[in-house]
PDB file of C-alpha atoms in Angstrom:
ATOM      1  CA  MET B   3     -20.058  10.394  19.428  1.00  0.00           C
ATOM      2  CA  LYS B   4     -22.521  13.237  18.920  1.00  0.00           C
ATOM      3  CA  PHE B   5     -25.286  13.871  21.442  1.00  0.00           C
ATOM      4  CA  PRO B   6     -27.986  15.637  19.372  1.00  0.00           C
ATOM      5  CA  GLU B   7     -30.963  17.470  20.808  1.00  0.00           C
ATOM      6  CA  THR B   8     -34.300  15.690  20.466  1.00  0.00           C
ATOM      7  CA  SER B   9     -36.731  18.402  19.475  1.00  0.00           C
ATOM      8  CA  SER B  10     -39.979  16.879  18.242  1.00  0.00           C
ATOM      9  CA  PRO B  11     -43.090  17.774  20.294  1.00  0.00           C
ATOM     10  CA  ASP B  12     -43.289  14.393  22.054  1.00  0.00           C
ATOM     11  CA  GLY B  13     -39.567  14.169  22.689  1.00  0.00           C
ATOM     12  CA  ARG B  14     -38.802  11.699  19.917  1.00  0.00           C
ATOM     13  CA  PRO B  15     -36.158  12.641  17.317  1.00  0.00           C
ATOM     14  CA  LYS B  16     -37.326  13.971  13.986  1.00  0.00           C
ATOM     15  CA  THR B  17     -35.174  11.440  12.117  1.00  0.00           C
ATOM     16  CA  GLY B  18     -34.649   7.730  12.536  1.00  0.00           C
ATOM     17  CA  ALA B  19     -31.628   8.278  14.778  1.00  0.00           C
ATOM     18  CA  VAL B  20     -32.056   7.744  18.513  1.00  0.00           C
ATOM     19  CA  ASP B  21     -30.252   9.251  21.486  1.00  0.00           C
ATOM     20  CA  PHE B  22     -30.474   8.774  25.247  1.00  0.00           C
ATOM     21  CA  ASP B  23     -32.856  11.705  25.693  1.00  0.00           C
ATOM     22  CA  ALA B  24     -35.240  10.303  23.090  1.00  0.00           C
ATOM     23  CA  GLU B  25     -35.094   6.867  24.688  1.00  0.00           C
ATOM     24  CA  LEU B  26     -36.129   8.334  28.048  1.00  0.00           C
ATOM     25  CA  HIS B  27     -38.551  11.066  26.998  1.00  0.00           C
ATOM     26  CA  LEU B  28     -41.452   9.543  28.957  1.00  0.00           C
ATOM     27  CA  HIS B  29     -39.265   9.041  32.033  1.00  0.00           C
ATOM     28  CA  ASN B  30     -37.998  12.602  31.800  1.00  0.00           C
ATOM     29  CA  ARG B  31     -41.456  14.089  32.263  1.00  0.00           C
ATOM     30  CA  ALA B  32     -41.975  12.204  35.527  1.00  0.00           C
ATOM     31  CA  PHE B  33     -38.457  13.004  36.681  1.00  0.00           C
ATOM     32  CA  HIS B  34     -38.701  16.749  36.069  1.00  0.00           C
ATOM     33  CA  ARG B  35     -41.995  16.916  37.979  1.00  0.00           C
ATOM     34  CA  ALA B  36     -40.504  15.010  40.916  1.00  0.00           C
ATOM     35  CA  CYS B  37     -37.501  17.341  41.128  1.00  0.00           C
ATOM     36  CA  ALA B  38     -39.895  20.205  41.982  1.00  0.00           C
ATOM     37  CA  ILE B  39     -37.161  22.777  41.465  1.00  0.00           C
ATOM     38  CA  ALA B  40     -37.877  26.270  42.808  1.00  0.00           C
ATOM     39  CA  SER B  41     -37.048  29.397  40.851  1.00  0.00           C
ATOM     40  CA  HIS B  42     -34.223  30.464  43.194  1.00  0.00           C
ATOM     41  CA  GLU B  43     -32.480  27.112  43.642  1.00  0.00           C
ATOM     42  CA  ARG B  44     -28.923  26.179  42.724  1.00  0.00           C
ATOM     43  CA  VAL B  45     -29.034  22.768  41.059  1.00  0.00           C
ATOM     44  CA  LEU B  46     -26.297  20.148  40.692  1.00  0.00           C
ATOM     45  CA  ASP B  47     -26.957  17.547  37.971  1.00  0.00           C
ATOM     46  CA  ILE B  48     -24.929  14.338  38.336  1.00  0.00           C
ATOM     47  CA  GLY B  49     -24.148  12.343  35.185  1.00  0.00           C
ATOM     48  CA  CYS B  50     -25.841  14.962  33.038  1.00  0.00           C
ATOM     49  CA  GLY B  51     -24.924  13.507  29.634  1.00  0.00           C
ATOM     50  CA  ALA B  52     -25.810  15.995  26.900  1.00  0.00           C
ATOM     51  CA  GLY B  53     -27.479  18.175  29.499  1.00  0.00           C
ATOM     52  CA  GLN B  54     -31.214  17.873  28.880  1.00  0.00           C
ATOM     53  CA  THR B  55     -32.021  17.544  32.576  1.00  0.00           C
ATOM     54  CA  THR B  56     -29.605  20.365  33.435  1.00  0.00           C
ATOM     55  CA  ARG B  57     -31.190  22.697  30.898  1.00  0.00           C
ATOM     56  CA  ASP B  58     -34.668  21.768  32.148  1.00  0.00           C
ATOM     57  CA  ALA B  59     -33.522  22.606  35.673  1.00  0.00           C
ATOM     58  CA  ALA B  60     -31.978  25.913  34.596  1.00  0.00           C
ATOM     59  CA  ARG B  61     -35.203  26.993  32.907  1.00  0.00           C
ATOM     60  CA  THR B  62     -37.188  26.241  36.057  1.00  0.00           C
ATOM     61  CA  ALA B  63     -34.573  27.829  38.344  1.00  0.00           C
ATOM     62  CA  ALA B  64     -34.774  31.111  36.434  1.00  0.00           C
ATOM     63  CA  ALA B  65     -33.437  33.102  39.395  1.00  0.00           C
ATOM     64  CA  GLY B  66     -30.964  30.364  40.353  1.00  0.00           C
ATOM     65  CA  SER B  67     -28.483  28.257  38.409  1.00  0.00           C
ATOM     66  CA  ALA B  68     -27.643  24.737  37.267  1.00  0.00           C
ATOM     67  CA  LEU B  69     -24.342  22.869  36.957  1.00  0.00           C
ATOM     68  CA  GLY B  70     -24.125  19.619  35.024  1.00  0.00           C
ATOM     69  CA  ILE B  71     -21.220  17.218  35.531  1.00  0.00           C
ATOM     70  CA  ASP B  72     -20.371  14.132  33.483  1.00  0.00           C
ATOM     71  CA  PRO B  73     -17.186  12.089  33.000  1.00  0.00           C
ATOM     72  CA  LEU B  74     -17.535  11.983  29.189  1.00  0.00           C
ATOM     73  CA  ALA B  75     -15.898  14.878  27.353  1.00  0.00           C
ATOM     74  CA  PRO B  76     -18.047  14.521  24.168  1.00  0.00           C
ATOM     75  CA  ALA B  77     -21.217  14.715  26.270  1.00  0.00           C
ATOM     76  CA  ILE B  78     -20.043  17.886  27.989  1.00  0.00           C
ATOM     77  CA  ALA B  79     -19.066  19.461  24.670  1.00  0.00           C
ATOM     78  CA  SER B  80     -22.527  18.776  23.258  1.00  0.00           C
ATOM     79  CA  ALA B  81     -24.194  20.015  26.442  1.00  0.00           C
ATOM     80  CA  ARG B  82     -22.354  23.328  26.206  1.00  0.00           C
ATOM     81  CA  GLU B  83     -23.219  23.729  22.538  1.00  0.00           C
ATOM     82  CA  LEU B  84     -26.913  23.043  23.126  1.00  0.00           C
ATOM     83  CA  ALA B  85     -27.139  25.405  26.103  1.00  0.00           C
ATOM     84  CA  ALA B  86     -25.447  28.187  24.124  1.00  0.00           C
ATOM     85  CA  ALA B  87     -27.751  27.612  21.153  1.00  0.00           C
ATOM     86  CA  GLN B  88     -30.768  27.888  23.457  1.00  0.00           C
ATOM     87  CA  GLY B  89     -29.490  31.069  25.080  1.00  0.00           C
ATOM     88  CA  LEU B  90     -29.367  29.734  28.637  1.00  0.00           C
ATOM     89  CA  GLY B  91     -27.171  31.989  30.724  1.00  0.00           C
ATOM     90  CA  ASN B  92     -27.636  30.354  34.127  1.00  0.00           C
ATOM     91  CA  VAL B  93     -26.267  26.911  33.240  1.00  0.00           C
ATOM     92  CA  ARG B  94     -22.756  25.527  32.933  1.00  0.00           C
ATOM     93  CA  PHE B  95     -21.144  22.125  32.447  1.00  0.00           C
ATOM     94  CA  GLU B  96     -17.959  20.516  33.747  1.00  0.00           C
ATOM     95  CA  GLN B  97     -16.287  17.233  32.891  1.00  0.00           C
ATOM     96  CA  GLY B  98     -15.582  15.186  35.999  1.00  0.00           C
ATOM     97  CA  ASP B  99     -16.399  12.267  38.270  1.00  0.00           C
ATOM     98  CA  ALA B 100     -18.934  13.184  40.951  1.00  0.00           C
ATOM     99  CA  GLN B 101     -17.232  10.742  43.300  1.00  0.00           C
ATOM    100  CA  THR B 102     -14.123  12.941  43.564  1.00  0.00           C
ATOM    101  CA  TYR B 103     -15.010  16.282  41.956  1.00  0.00           C
ATOM    102  CA  PRO B 104     -14.116  19.278  44.205  1.00  0.00           C
ATOM    103  CA  PHE B 105     -17.576  20.784  44.534  1.00  0.00           C
ATOM    104  CA  PRO B 106     -17.898  24.005  46.532  1.00  0.00           C
ATOM    105  CA  ALA B 107     -19.056  23.206  50.059  1.00  0.00           C
ATOM    106  CA  ARG B 108     -22.771  23.912  50.500  1.00  0.00           C
ATOM    107  CA  GLY B 109     -22.832  25.346  47.004  1.00  0.00           C
ATOM    108  CA  PHE B 110     -26.133  23.765  45.910  1.00  0.00           C
ATOM    109  CA  ASP B 111     -29.694  23.444  47.155  1.00  0.00           C
ATOM    110  CA  VAL B 112     -30.606  20.277  45.284  1.00  0.00           C
ATOM    111  CA  ALA B 113     -28.721  17.477  43.537  1.00  0.00           C
ATOM    112  CA  ILE B 114     -30.504  15.647  40.727  1.00  0.00           C
ATOM    113  CA  SER B 115     -29.571  12.703  38.538  1.00  0.00           C
ATOM    114  CA  ARG B 116     -31.405  10.823  35.799  1.00  0.00           C
ATOM    115  CA  PHE B 117     -29.755   7.395  35.673  1.00  0.00           C
ATOM    116  CA  GLY B 118     -26.345   8.859  36.520  1.00  0.00           C
ATOM    117  CA  THR B 119     -25.639   7.437  39.994  1.00  0.00           C
ATOM    118  CA  MET B 120     -25.598   3.649  39.499  1.00  0.00           C
ATOM    119  CA  PHE B 121     -22.021   3.291  38.276  1.00  0.00           C
ATOM    120  CA  PHE B 122     -19.943   4.709  41.141  1.00  0.00           C
ATOM    121  CA  ALA B 123     -16.941   2.551  42.077  1.00  0.00           C
ATOM    122  CA  SER B 124     -17.432   3.612  45.714  1.00  0.00           C
ATOM    123  CA  PRO B 125     -21.060   4.688  46.079  1.00  0.00           C
ATOM    124  CA  ILE B 126     -20.904   5.784  49.718  1.00  0.00           C
ATOM    125  CA  ALA B 127     -17.882   7.987  49.012  1.00  0.00           C
ATOM    126  CA  ALA B 128     -19.625   9.418  45.951  1.00  0.00           C
ATOM    127  CA  PHE B 129     -22.822  10.263  47.774  1.00  0.00           C
ATOM    128  CA  ARG B 130     -20.829  11.748  50.651  1.00  0.00           C
ATOM    129  CA  ASN B 131     -19.118  14.040  48.171  1.00  0.00           C
ATOM    130  CA  ILE B 132     -22.488  15.024  46.716  1.00  0.00           C
ATOM    131  CA  ARG B 133     -23.843  15.580  50.237  1.00  0.00           C
ATOM    132  CA  SER B 134     -20.932  17.906  51.042  1.00  0.00           C
ATOM    133  CA  ALA B 135     -21.910  20.038  48.047  1.00  0.00           C
ATOM    134  CA  LEU B 136     -25.437  20.570  49.399  1.00  0.00           C
ATOM    135  CA  THR B 137     -26.729  22.995  51.976  1.00  0.00           C
ATOM    136  CA  ASP B 138     -27.810  21.600  55.336  1.00  0.00           C
ATOM    137  CA  ASP B 139     -31.447  21.693  54.235  1.00  0.00           C
ATOM    138  CA  GLY B 140     -30.648  20.437  50.729  1.00  0.00           C
ATOM    139  CA  ARG B 141     -32.101  17.409  49.025  1.00  0.00           C
ATOM    140  CA  LEU B 142     -31.330  14.693  46.472  1.00  0.00           C
ATOM    141  CA  VAL B 143     -33.630  13.482  43.687  1.00  0.00           C
ATOM    142  CA  MET B 144     -32.420  10.701  41.415  1.00  0.00           C
ATOM    143  CA  MET B 145     -33.890   8.231  38.957  1.00  0.00           C
ATOM    144  CA  VAL B 146     -32.464   4.685  38.946  1.00  0.00           C
ATOM    145  CA  TRP B 147     -33.493   1.402  37.365  1.00  0.00           C
ATOM    146  CA  GLN B 148     -35.470  -1.136  39.336  1.00  0.00           C
ATOM    147  CA  ALA B 149     -34.402  -4.809  39.267  1.00  0.00           C
ATOM    148  CA  ARG B 150     -33.208  -6.260  35.968  1.00  0.00           C
ATOM    149  CA  GLU B 151     -36.108  -8.716  35.780  1.00  0.00           C
ATOM    150  CA  ALA B 152     -38.515  -5.730  35.797  1.00  0.00           C
ATOM    151  CA  ASN B 153     -36.783  -4.177  32.776  1.00  0.00           C
ATOM    152  CA  GLU B 154     -37.639  -5.765  29.463  1.00  0.00           C
ATOM    153  CA  TRP B 155     -35.036  -3.667  27.644  1.00  0.00           C
ATOM    154  CA  SER B 156     -32.403  -5.724  29.488  1.00  0.00           C
ATOM    155  CA  THR B 157     -34.002  -9.154  29.786  1.00  0.00           C
ATOM    156  CA  ALA B 158     -35.238  -9.254  26.175  1.00  0.00           C
ATOM    157  CA  VAL B 159     -32.424  -7.422  24.417  1.00  0.00           C
ATOM    158  CA  HIS B 160     -29.441  -8.738  26.372  1.00  0.00           C
ATOM    159  CA  GLY B 161     -30.987 -12.013  27.508  1.00  0.00           C
ATOM    160  CA  ALA B 162     -28.980 -14.383  29.648  1.00  0.00           C
ATOM    161  CA  GLN B 163     -25.752 -13.122  28.072  1.00  0.00           C
ATOM    162  CA  ALA B 164     -25.755  -9.801  29.909  1.00  0.00           C
ATOM    163  CA  GLN B 165     -22.342  -9.416  31.493  1.00  0.00           C
ATOM    164  CA  SER B 166     -22.900  -6.443  33.787  1.00  0.00           C
ATOM    165  CA  THR B 167     -25.423  -5.671  36.505  1.00  0.00           C
ATOM    166  CA  ALA B 168     -24.010  -2.232  37.350  1.00  0.00           C
ATOM    167  CA  ALA B 169     -27.047  -0.466  35.918  1.00  0.00           C
ATOM    168  CA  PHE B 170     -29.147  -2.104  38.670  1.00  0.00           C
ATOM    169  CA  SER B 171     -26.832  -1.404  41.618  1.00  0.00           C
ATOM    170  CA  LEU B 172     -29.423   0.843  43.303  1.00  0.00           C
ATOM    171  CA  ALA B 173     -32.473  -1.214  42.351  1.00  0.00           C
ATOM    172  CA  ASP B 174     -33.055  -2.592  45.847  1.00  0.00           C
ATOM    173  CA  PRO B 175     -34.607   0.114  48.054  1.00  0.00           C
ATOM    174  CA  ALA B 176     -33.013  -1.306  51.209  1.00  0.00           C
ATOM    175  CA  THR B 177     -29.552  -1.181  49.621  1.00  0.00           C
ATOM    176  CA  ALA B 178     -30.063   2.325  48.257  1.00  0.00           C
ATOM    177  CA  GLU B 179     -31.397   3.571  51.588  1.00  0.00           C
ATOM    178  CA  ARG B 180     -28.442   2.064  53.447  1.00  0.00           C
ATOM    179  CA  ILE B 181     -25.952   3.774  51.111  1.00  0.00           C
ATOM    180  CA  LEU B 182     -27.712   7.116  51.357  1.00  0.00           C
ATOM    181  CA  ASP B 183     -27.910   6.895  55.152  1.00  0.00           C
ATOM    182  CA  ALA B 184     -24.166   6.210  55.380  1.00  0.00           C
ATOM    183  CA  ALA B 185     -23.538   9.214  53.115  1.00  0.00           C
ATOM    184  CA  GLY B 186     -25.539  11.679  55.203  1.00  0.00           C
ATOM    185  CA  PHE B 187     -29.030  11.531  53.709  1.00  0.00           C
ATOM    186  CA  ALA B 188     -32.295  10.667  55.442  1.00  0.00           C
ATOM    187  CA  ASP B 189     -35.984   9.981  54.779  1.00  0.00           C
ATOM    188  CA  ALA B 190     -35.461   8.244  51.449  1.00  0.00           C
ATOM    189  CA  SER B 191     -38.644   7.641  49.464  1.00  0.00           C
ATOM    190  CA  PHE B 192     -39.181   5.591  46.308  1.00  0.00           C
ATOM    191  CA  GLN B 193     -41.663   6.536  43.571  1.00  0.00           C
ATOM    192  CA  ASP B 194     -42.461   3.797  41.058  1.00  0.00           C
ATOM    193  CA  VAL B 195     -42.157   4.885  37.406  1.00  0.00           C
ATOM    194  CA  HIS B 196     -43.579   2.390  34.901  1.00  0.00           C
ATOM    195  CA  GLU B 197     -42.948   3.733  31.396  1.00  0.00           C
ATOM    196  CA  PRO B 198     -41.546   2.127  28.229  1.00  0.00           C
ATOM    197  CA  VAL B 199     -38.222   3.137  26.725  1.00  0.00           C
ATOM    198  CA  TYR B 200     -38.202   4.272  23.082  1.00  0.00           C
ATOM    199  CA  TYR B 201     -35.659   2.680  20.731  1.00  0.00           C
ATOM    200  CA  GLY B 202     -36.500   4.413  17.463  1.00  0.00           C
ATOM    201  CA  ASP B 203     -39.106   4.801  14.749  1.00  0.00           C
ATOM    202  CA  SER B 204     -38.058   1.669  12.835  1.00  0.00           C
ATOM    203  CA  VAL B 205     -36.463  -1.722  13.343  1.00  0.00           C
ATOM    204  CA  GLY B 206     -33.303  -0.459  11.649  1.00  0.00           C
ATOM    205  CA  ALA B 207     -33.035   2.587  13.914  1.00  0.00           C
ATOM    206  CA  ALA B 208     -33.556   0.425  17.006  1.00  0.00           C
ATOM    207  CA  LEU B 209     -30.883  -2.056  15.940  1.00  0.00           C
ATOM    208  CA  GLU B 210     -28.453   0.777  15.308  1.00  0.00           C
ATOM    209  CA  TRP B 211     -29.145   2.169  18.799  1.00  0.00           C
ATOM    210  CA  ILE B 212     -28.839  -1.228  20.490  1.00  0.00           C
ATOM    211  CA  GLY B 213     -25.590  -1.808  18.625  1.00  0.00           C
ATOM    212  CA  GLN B 214     -24.057   1.157  20.485  1.00  0.00           C
ATOM    213  CA  PHE B 215     -24.691  -0.387  23.928  1.00  0.00           C
ATOM    214  CA  GLN B 216     -21.579  -1.600  25.692  1.00  0.00           C
ATOM    215  CA  ALA B 217     -23.381  -4.796  26.712  1.00  0.00           C
ATOM    216  CA  THR B 218     -24.237  -5.550  23.061  1.00  0.00           C
ATOM    217  CA  LYS B 219     -20.663  -4.935  21.963  1.00  0.00           C
ATOM    218  CA  GLN B 220     -19.316  -7.177  24.725  1.00  0.00           C
ATOM    219  CA  VAL B 221     -21.596 -10.048  23.758  1.00  0.00           C
ATOM    220  CA  LEU B 222     -20.874  -9.816  20.025  1.00  0.00           C
ATOM    221  CA  GLN B 223     -17.123  -9.562  20.609  1.00  0.00           C
ATOM    222  CA  SER B 224     -17.206 -12.682  22.766  1.00  0.00           C
ATOM    223  CA  LEU B 225     -18.771 -14.808  20.008  1.00  0.00           C
ATOM    224  CA  ASP B 226     -17.329 -16.391  16.881  1.00  0.00           C
ATOM    225  CA  ALA B 227     -18.591 -15.164  13.504  1.00  0.00           C
ATOM    226  CA  GLU B 228     -21.375 -17.741  13.171  1.00  0.00           C
ATOM    227  CA  ALA B 229     -22.654 -17.257  16.723  1.00  0.00           C
ATOM    228  CA  ALA B 230     -22.480 -13.459  16.355  1.00  0.00           C
ATOM    229  CA  GLU B 231     -24.654 -13.667  13.245  1.00  0.00           C
ATOM    230  CA  ARG B 232     -27.201 -15.752  15.158  1.00  0.00           C
ATOM    231  CA  GLU B 233     -27.193 -13.149  17.920  1.00  0.00           C
ATOM    232  CA  ARG B 234     -27.825 -10.349  15.403  1.00  0.00           C
ATOM    233  CA  ALA B 235     -30.715 -12.354  13.947  1.00  0.00           C
ATOM    234  CA  ARG B 236     -32.129 -12.846  17.448  1.00  0.00           C
ATOM    235  CA  LEU B 237     -31.924  -9.123  18.132  1.00  0.00           C
ATOM    236  CA  ARG B 238     -33.680  -8.296  14.863  1.00  0.00           C
ATOM    237  CA  GLU B 239     -36.513 -10.700  15.714  1.00  0.00           C
ATOM    238  CA  ILE B 240     -36.859  -9.282  19.236  1.00  0.00           C
ATOM    239  CA  VAL B 241     -36.885  -5.696  17.983  1.00  0.00           C
ATOM    240  CA  ALA B 242     -39.394  -6.420  15.207  1.00  0.00           C
ATOM    241  CA  GLY B 243     -41.717  -7.949  17.794  1.00  0.00           C
ATOM    242  CA  HIS B 244     -41.664  -4.712  19.799  1.00  0.00           C
ATOM    243  CA  TYR B 245     -42.612  -2.341  16.985  1.00  0.00           C
ATOM    244  CA  ARG B 246     -45.924  -0.609  17.664  1.00  0.00           C
ATOM    245  CA  ASP B 247     -47.457   2.864  17.631  1.00  0.00           C
ATOM    246  CA  GLY B 248     -44.860   4.181  15.196  1.00  0.00           C
ATOM    247  CA  GLY B 249     -41.839   3.056  17.184  1.00  0.00           C
ATOM    248  CA  VAL B 250     -39.937   0.313  18.965  1.00  0.00           C
ATOM    249  CA  TRP B 251     -40.777   0.194  22.677  1.00  0.00           C
ATOM    250  CA  PHE B 252     -39.550  -1.956  25.572  1.00  0.00           C
ATOM    251  CA  ASP B 253     -41.153  -2.089  29.004  1.00  0.00           C
ATOM    252  CA  SER B 254     -39.199  -0.706  31.948  1.00  0.00           C
ATOM    253  CA  ARG B 255     -39.493   0.091  35.643  1.00  0.00           C
ATOM    254  CA  ALA B 256     -37.565   2.760  37.516  1.00  0.00           C
ATOM    255  CA  TRP B 257     -37.482   4.427  40.921  1.00  0.00           C
ATOM    256  CA  ILE B 258     -37.412   8.138  41.590  1.00  0.00           C
ATOM    257  CA  VAL B 259     -35.518   8.257  44.872  1.00  0.00           C
ATOM    258  CA  SER B 260     -35.839  11.385  46.984  1.00  0.00           C
ATOM    259  CA  ALA B 261     -33.918  12.095  50.194  1.00  0.00           C
ATOM    260  CA  ARG B 262     -33.034  15.054  52.381  1.00  0.00           C
ATOM    261  CA  CYS B 263     -29.731  16.059  53.908  1.00  0.00           C
ATOM    262  CA  ARG B 264     -29.214  15.422  57.624  1.00  0.00           C
TER     263      ARG B 264
END
């Protein structure tokens, strides 16, 4: 899978194709502001995907550096290509799982993540490993989804057939705070982000994007041919009903969670 750069002025792709960065371009603005990265800081980006958030961090940390880590090799390959094309010399990318990756002790001032921390098999162990990579006065800033019922992209698109709730594992502030406390973080705060996700400039583009979701594939594979066709028709109707302002949009709610090391 390719992870192309989205380069139109508002963050949407110039063609009908959609990628994760385009989907989240409104969220990304709020997230980058909340990270408040200083020019000298060393930034660790967890679950960086194709590296948009890492490159944003590297540009802001002009006298510092940024490392992006992601378990998907194609994402890392694209991230490296895009950073090289943009001439960023203070950024690098590594394939790996943040839960077990051998980060240098106290090698970073801030850890960031845009929807990259909800899928850890052992979240406390993962956040402890991230904490060990931060300086004693370091901090964590991450964006996670709020509860499923607050996210129309899940309730409307996947409906009652959704088979996984992993994307919402940090939705409950009390749960997230308890995990972070056990991992060595303190003073967690939760900023509400209420922005729609963008699924493309046409019904066809949105259906193509939705068709790449693991949840969509799981549902369609579990159905017989006739039921699968009904599900595709349902998706087309749902998507068509969400076309407005030159694109397909679904409501969403997220948290920006900030915490300090202790």
